[in-house]
Structure formats: structure tokens, C-alpha cells
Coordinates of C-alpha atoms in Angstrom, one line a residue:
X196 CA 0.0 0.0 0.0
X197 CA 0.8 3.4 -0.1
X198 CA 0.5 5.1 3.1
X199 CA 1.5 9.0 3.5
X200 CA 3.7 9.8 6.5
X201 CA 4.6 12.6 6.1
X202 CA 2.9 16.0 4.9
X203 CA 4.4 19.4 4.8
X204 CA 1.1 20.6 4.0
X205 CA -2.5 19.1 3.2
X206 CA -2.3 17.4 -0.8
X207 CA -4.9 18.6 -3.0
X208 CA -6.3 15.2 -4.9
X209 CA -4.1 15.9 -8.1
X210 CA -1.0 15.6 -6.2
X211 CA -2.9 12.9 -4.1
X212 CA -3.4 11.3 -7.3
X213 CA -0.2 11.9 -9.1
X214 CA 1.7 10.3 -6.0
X215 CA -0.3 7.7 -5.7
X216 CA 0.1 6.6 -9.5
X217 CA 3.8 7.1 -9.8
X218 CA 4.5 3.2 -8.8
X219 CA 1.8 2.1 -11.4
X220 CA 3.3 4.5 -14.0
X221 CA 6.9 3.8 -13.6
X222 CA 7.1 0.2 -12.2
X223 CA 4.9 -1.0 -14.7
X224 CA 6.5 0.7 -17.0
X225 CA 3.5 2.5 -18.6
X226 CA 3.7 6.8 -19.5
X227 CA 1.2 9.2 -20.0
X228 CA 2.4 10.7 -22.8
X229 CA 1.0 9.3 -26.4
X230 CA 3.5 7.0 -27.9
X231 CA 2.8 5.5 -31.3
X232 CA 1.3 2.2 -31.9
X233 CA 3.6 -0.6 -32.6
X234 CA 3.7 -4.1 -33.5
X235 CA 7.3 -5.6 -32.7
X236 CA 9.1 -8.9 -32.1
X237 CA 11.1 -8.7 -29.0
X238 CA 14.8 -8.2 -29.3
X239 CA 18.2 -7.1 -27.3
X240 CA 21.4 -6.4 -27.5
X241 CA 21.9 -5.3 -30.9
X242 CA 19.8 -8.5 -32.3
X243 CA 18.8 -9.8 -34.7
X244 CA 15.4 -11.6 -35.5
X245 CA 14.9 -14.6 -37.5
X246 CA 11.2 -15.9 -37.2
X247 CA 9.6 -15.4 -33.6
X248 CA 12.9 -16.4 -31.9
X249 CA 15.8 -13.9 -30.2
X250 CA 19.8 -14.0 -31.2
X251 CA 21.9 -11.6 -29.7
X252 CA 24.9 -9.9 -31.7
X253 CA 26.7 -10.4 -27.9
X254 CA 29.0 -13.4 -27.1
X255 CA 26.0 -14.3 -24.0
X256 CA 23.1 -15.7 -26.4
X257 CA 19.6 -15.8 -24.3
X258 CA 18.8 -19.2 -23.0
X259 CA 15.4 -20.5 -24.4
X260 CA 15.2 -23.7 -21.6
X261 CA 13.0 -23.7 -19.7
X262 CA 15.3 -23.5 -16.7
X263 CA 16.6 -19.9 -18.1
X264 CA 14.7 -17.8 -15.8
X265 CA 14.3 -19.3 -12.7
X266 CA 12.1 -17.6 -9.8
X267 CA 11.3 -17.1 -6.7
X268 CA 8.5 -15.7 -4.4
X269 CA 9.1 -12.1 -2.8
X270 CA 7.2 -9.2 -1.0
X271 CA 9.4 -5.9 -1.6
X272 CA 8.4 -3.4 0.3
X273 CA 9.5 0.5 -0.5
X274 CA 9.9 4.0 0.4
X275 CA 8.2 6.2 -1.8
X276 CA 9.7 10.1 -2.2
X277 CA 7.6 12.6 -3.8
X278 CA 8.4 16.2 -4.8
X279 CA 5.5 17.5 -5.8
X280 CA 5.5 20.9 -4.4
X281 CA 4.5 19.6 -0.9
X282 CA 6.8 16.4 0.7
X283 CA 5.2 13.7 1.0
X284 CA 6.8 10.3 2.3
X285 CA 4.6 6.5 1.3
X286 CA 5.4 2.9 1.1
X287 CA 4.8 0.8 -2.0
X288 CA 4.2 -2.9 -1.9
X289 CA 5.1 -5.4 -5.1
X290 CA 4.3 -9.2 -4.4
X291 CA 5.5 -12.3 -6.8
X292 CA 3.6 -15.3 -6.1
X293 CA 3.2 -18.7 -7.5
X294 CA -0.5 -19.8 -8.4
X295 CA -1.8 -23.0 -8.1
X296 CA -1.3 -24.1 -11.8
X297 CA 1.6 -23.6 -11.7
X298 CA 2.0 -20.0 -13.0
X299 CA 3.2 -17.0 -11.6
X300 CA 1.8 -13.4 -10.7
X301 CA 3.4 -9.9 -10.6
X302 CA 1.3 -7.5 -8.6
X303 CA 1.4 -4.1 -7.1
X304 CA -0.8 -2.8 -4.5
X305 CA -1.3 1.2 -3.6
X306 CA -3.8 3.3 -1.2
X307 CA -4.5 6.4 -0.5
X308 CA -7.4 7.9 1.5
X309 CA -9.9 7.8 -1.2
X310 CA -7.6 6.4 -4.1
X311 CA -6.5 3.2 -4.5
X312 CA -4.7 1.1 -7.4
X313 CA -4.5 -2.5 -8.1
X314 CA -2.5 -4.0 -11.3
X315 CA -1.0 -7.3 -11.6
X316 CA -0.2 -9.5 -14.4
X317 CA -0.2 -13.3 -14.4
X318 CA 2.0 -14.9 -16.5
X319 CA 3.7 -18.2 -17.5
X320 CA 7.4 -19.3 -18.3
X321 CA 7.5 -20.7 -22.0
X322 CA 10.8 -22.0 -23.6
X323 CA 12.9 -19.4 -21.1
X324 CA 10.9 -16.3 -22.0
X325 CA 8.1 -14.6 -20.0
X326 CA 4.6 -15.6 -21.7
X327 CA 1.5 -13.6 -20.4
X328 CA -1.8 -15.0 -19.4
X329 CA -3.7 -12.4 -18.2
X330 CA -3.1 -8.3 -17.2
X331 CA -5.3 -6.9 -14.6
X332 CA -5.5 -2.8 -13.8
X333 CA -7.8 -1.2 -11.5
X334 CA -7.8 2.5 -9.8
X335 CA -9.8 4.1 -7.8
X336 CA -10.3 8.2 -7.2
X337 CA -13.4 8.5 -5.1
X338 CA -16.6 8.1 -7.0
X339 CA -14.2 7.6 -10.4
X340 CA -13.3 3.9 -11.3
X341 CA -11.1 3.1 -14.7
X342 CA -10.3 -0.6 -14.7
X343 CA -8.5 -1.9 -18.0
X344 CA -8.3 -5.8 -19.0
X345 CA -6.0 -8.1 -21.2
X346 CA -6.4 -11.6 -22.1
X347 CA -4.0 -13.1 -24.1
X348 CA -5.0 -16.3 -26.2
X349 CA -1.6 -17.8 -28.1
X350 CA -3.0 -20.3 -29.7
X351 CA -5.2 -17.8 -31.4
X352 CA -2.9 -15.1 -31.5
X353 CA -5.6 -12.5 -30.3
X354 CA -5.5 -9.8 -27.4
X355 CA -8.6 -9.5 -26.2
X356 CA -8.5 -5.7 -24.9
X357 CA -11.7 -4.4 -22.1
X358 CA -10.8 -1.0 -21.1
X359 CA -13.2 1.3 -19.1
X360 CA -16.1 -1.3 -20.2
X361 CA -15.4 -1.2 -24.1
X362 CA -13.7 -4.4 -25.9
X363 CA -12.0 -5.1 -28.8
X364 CA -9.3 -7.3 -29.9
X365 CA -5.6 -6.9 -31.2
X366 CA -3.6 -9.4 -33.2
X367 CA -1.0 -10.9 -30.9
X368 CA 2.6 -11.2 -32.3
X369 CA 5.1 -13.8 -30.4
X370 CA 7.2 -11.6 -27.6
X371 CA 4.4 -9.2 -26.9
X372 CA 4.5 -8.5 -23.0
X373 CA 2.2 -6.7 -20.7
X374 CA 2.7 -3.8 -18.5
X375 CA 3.8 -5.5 -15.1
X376 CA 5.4 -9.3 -16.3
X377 CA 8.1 -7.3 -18.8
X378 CA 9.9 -6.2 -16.0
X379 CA 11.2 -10.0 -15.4
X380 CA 11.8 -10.1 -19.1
X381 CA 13.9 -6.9 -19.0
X382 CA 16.1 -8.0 -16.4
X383 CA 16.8 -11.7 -17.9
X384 CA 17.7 -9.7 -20.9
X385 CA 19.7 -7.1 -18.9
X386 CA 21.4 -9.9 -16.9
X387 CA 22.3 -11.9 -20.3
X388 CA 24.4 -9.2 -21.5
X389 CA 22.3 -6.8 -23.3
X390 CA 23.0 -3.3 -23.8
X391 CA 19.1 -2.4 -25.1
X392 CA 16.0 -3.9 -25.0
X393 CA 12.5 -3.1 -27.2
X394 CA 9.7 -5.1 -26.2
X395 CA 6.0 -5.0 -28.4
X396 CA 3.9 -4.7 -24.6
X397 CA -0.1 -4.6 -24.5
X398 CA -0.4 -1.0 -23.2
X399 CA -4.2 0.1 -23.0
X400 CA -6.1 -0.3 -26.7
X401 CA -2.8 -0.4 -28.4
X402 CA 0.6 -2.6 -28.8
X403 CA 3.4 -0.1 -28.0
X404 CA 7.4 -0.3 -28.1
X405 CA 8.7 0.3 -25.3
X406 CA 12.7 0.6 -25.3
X407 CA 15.5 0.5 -22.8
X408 CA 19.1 1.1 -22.3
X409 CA 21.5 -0.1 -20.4
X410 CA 23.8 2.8 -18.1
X411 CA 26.4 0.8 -16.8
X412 CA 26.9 -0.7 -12.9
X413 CA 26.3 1.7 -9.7
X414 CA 26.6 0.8 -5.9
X415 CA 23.8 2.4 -3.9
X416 CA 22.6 2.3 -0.6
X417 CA 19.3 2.0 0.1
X418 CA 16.9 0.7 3.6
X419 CA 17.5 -2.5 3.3
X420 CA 21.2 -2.4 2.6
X421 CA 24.0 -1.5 0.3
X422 CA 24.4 -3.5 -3.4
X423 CA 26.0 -3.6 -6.4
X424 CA 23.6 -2.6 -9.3
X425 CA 23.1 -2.3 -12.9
X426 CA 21.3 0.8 -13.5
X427 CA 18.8 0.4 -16.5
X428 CA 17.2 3.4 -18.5
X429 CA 13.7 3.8 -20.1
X430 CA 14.0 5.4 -23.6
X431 CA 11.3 7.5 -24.9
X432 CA 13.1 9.5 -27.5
X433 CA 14.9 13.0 -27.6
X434 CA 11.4 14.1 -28.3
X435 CA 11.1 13.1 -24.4
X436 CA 11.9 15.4 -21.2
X437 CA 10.6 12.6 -19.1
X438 CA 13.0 10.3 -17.4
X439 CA 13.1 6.7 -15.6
X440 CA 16.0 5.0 -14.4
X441 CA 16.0 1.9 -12.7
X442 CA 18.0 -0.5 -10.2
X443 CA 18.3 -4.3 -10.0
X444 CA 20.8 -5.5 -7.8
X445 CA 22.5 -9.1 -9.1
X446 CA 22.0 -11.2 -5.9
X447 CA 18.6 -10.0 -5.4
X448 CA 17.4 -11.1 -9.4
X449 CA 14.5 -9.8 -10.4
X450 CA 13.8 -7.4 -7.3
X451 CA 14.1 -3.6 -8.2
X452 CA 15.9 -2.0 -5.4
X453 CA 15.7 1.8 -6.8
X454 CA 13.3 3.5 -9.2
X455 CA 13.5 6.9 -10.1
X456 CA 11.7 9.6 -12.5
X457 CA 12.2 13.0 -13.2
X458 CA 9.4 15.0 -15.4
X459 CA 10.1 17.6 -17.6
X460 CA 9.6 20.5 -14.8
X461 CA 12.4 18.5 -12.7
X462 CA 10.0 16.7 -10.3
X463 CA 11.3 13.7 -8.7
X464 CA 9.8 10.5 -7.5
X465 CA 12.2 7.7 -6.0
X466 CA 11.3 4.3 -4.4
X467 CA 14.1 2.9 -3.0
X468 CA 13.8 -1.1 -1.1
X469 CA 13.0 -0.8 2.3
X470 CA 12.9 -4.4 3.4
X471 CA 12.3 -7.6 1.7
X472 CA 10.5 -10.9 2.2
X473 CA 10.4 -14.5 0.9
X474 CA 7.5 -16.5 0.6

């Protein structure tokens, strides 16, 4: 959840709001700002595509066994920083679980006196690459409900897409993520070796790109201890003020320890790992 702790001064709901979304918006990798539609086969590392399946230009080649990505259950729990004219100090909660078939799920949890967000993805783990199932997204802002919806049939190749009550569906092309489940992807890829990552992800009523780079290693210190990191960038264009960075420690896997974003009038919102719990 995210819980405010601290208030130089009474939040108007926009701010409320804006605070409350930043883990939504950033974790899950999603951005306000209209990007074009795109339908893309998954790649990194300076690849190369031949058919639906991934070789990297690198010497480390992605693994497609099933063994490649290998998981385990976590609650993360993190401080939240917002600059938003007012401070205001929150916690945000991300949970990966295992599900009874078998699967997995990816969720994130936020709160916020009359707001609340709820977005996970459930996904499975197909010849070493993360294969989604189904993408839930619910927020709340008083009376105001938006709740978007993705099912994703592969052996039809269709996304089905329900958001704010009206359906449609999308043609699915192999490698297409959603918004919460890529961020295993991206650090499999990261962790393999590659330098940049573009990824075809379900994002609202369209398949975008979405495209990262890799900055280079960084030891930070954070709540729940000092690590050795690998500090990834999200790349919107030079069109784009709007900034994310983010931190994956190596002996933690696939747990952020440190997301950041700047917007164009220099705002900043940071979550950094606060503690960390197996389940």
C-alpha cells in the first residue's frame, strides 16, 4: 500500500493522485504521454530476428530452456519520495507469487485515503521467456473507477483488450509483454548481457514499443542495505523530457531496489527497497 507519512502541507487530490500513480506508472513501465502504436518482435542487444525467436549480436546468447529464468516468491516493500511541491513520504508494496497451476503473478498494491490502485499481471514461463496469461488494472479516485483488461490467447494469436467497459481485440505477435510481467523479461535480458531492449507490450487499446538502455553498474545504498547494481534506462526519444531509471541489484534477481523519475519540470519521484521478504 501506499500510506503517507509525512505531509508538509494538506495534498490537493491531483497531487494525491499523481503520487499515488507514480508506482503504477513507472514500475509498470507505462507513460502518460502518447506514444505510437507498434507491433514488434522482442529483441536485445543489438539483435537480430529470424522468425519469432531472439539472437543476440553479444558473445552471451539468451537461453530458451525452460530452466533460463528461474524464480522465486518475494514481497518488496519501498519507500516512496515525492516532490510535488509539498513532501510527502509513502510505502509501495510489489508481491511475486506462484498460483496453483503452476503460473506466476506480478502485482502491485497502492492506497491512498480515497484512491487506490490495483495492477497485476499473471504470467507463464515458456521455452525461457516470460509468456503472459492475463493483465489486470484497477484504480480508484473517489466516485471515479477506470479498470482496464487483457487476455491473451496464443494459440489464437488474439488480445482481447476491455478498457473502461469497451472491448475489442488486437492481433498478438510472439514476444508481446504486458505492462507489469516485462519487467522480469527486461532483467533476464539485462542480466544476459544486453546493452538495449524493445519489447512489443499490451499498453491500453494499443501494442506499443517500449525501449531501454543499459547505463552501466552503480553501488547504492538503500533501507535494506548496500548493493552492487546495474542501473537500467527507459528510452522515450529525444522528443522526451521525461526520465526513468531503474536498479536491479545481481544477488537479489529480479527485485528492483531503486526506481527513479524526473518529469520535464524536474520533479522527482524515488522508491528505493525498504525491506524484503520470501515467501
Amino acid at each position: 500500500m501506499l500510506r503517507f507519512t509525512s505531509l508538509s502541507r494538506r495534498p490537493e487530490l491531483p497531487l494525491l493522485l499523481a503520487a499515488l500513480l507514480f508506482p503504477a506508472i513507472a514500475l509498470a513501465g507505462g507513460d502518460p504521454e502518447p506514444q505510437p502504436t507498434a507491433v514488434a518482435q522482442p529483441m536485445v542487444a543489438n539483435s537480430t530476428l529470424t522468425g519469432t525467436s531472439v539472437v543476440s549480436s553479444s558473445k552471451a546468447k539468451p537461453d530458451n530452456s525452460e530452466t533460463a529464468i528461474s524464480l522465486q516468491p518475494f514481497r518488496a516493500f519501498y519507500q516512496a519520495e515525492f516532490d510535488l511541491g509539498i513532501h510527502v513520504n509513502g510505502e509501495a508494496i510489489r508481491e511475486l507469487t506462484r498460483t496453483a497451476d503452476g503460473q506466476w503473478q506480478l502485482s502491485m498494491k497502492a492506497s491512498a485515503i480515497a484512491a487506490s490502485i490495483d495492477e497485476r499481471s499473471r504470467f507463464a514461463l515458456e521455452q525461457g521467456r516470460v509468456t503472459p496469461q492475463h493483465y489486470h488494472y484497477q484504480r480508484k479516485l473517489l466516485t471515479k473507477k477506470k479498470t482496464i483488461e487483457h487476455r491473451f490467447d496464443w494459440p489464437k494469436q488474439l488480445l482481447t483488450s476491455n478498457v473502461k467497459g469497451e472491448q475489442q481485440q488486437l492481433a498478438l505477435t510472439q514476444g508481446t509483454l504486458d505492462k507489469v510481467g516485462f519487467q522480469i523479461q527486461l532483467w533476464q535480458d539485462i542480466k544476459a548481457g544486453a546493452d538495449e531492449a524493445t519489447y512489443p507490450v499490451a499498453d491500453g487499446r494499443q501494442i506499443k514499443t517500449y525501449e531501454f538502455d543499459r547505463l552501466g553498474k552503480e553501488r547504492i545504498s538503500t533501507p535494506a542495505g548496500e548493493f552492487d547494481t546495474i542501473k537500467v534506462a527507459r528510452d522515450r526519444g529525444d522528443a522526451s523530457a521525461r526520465k526513468t531509471y531503474i536498479w536491479f541489484a545481481s544477488e537479489l534477481d529480479h527485485v528492483i531496489v531503486k526506481l527513479q523519475q524526473i518529469e520535464p519540470d524536474g520533479k522527482q519521484y524515488t522508491l528505493v527497497l525498504e525491506r524484503l521478504e520470501s515467501l
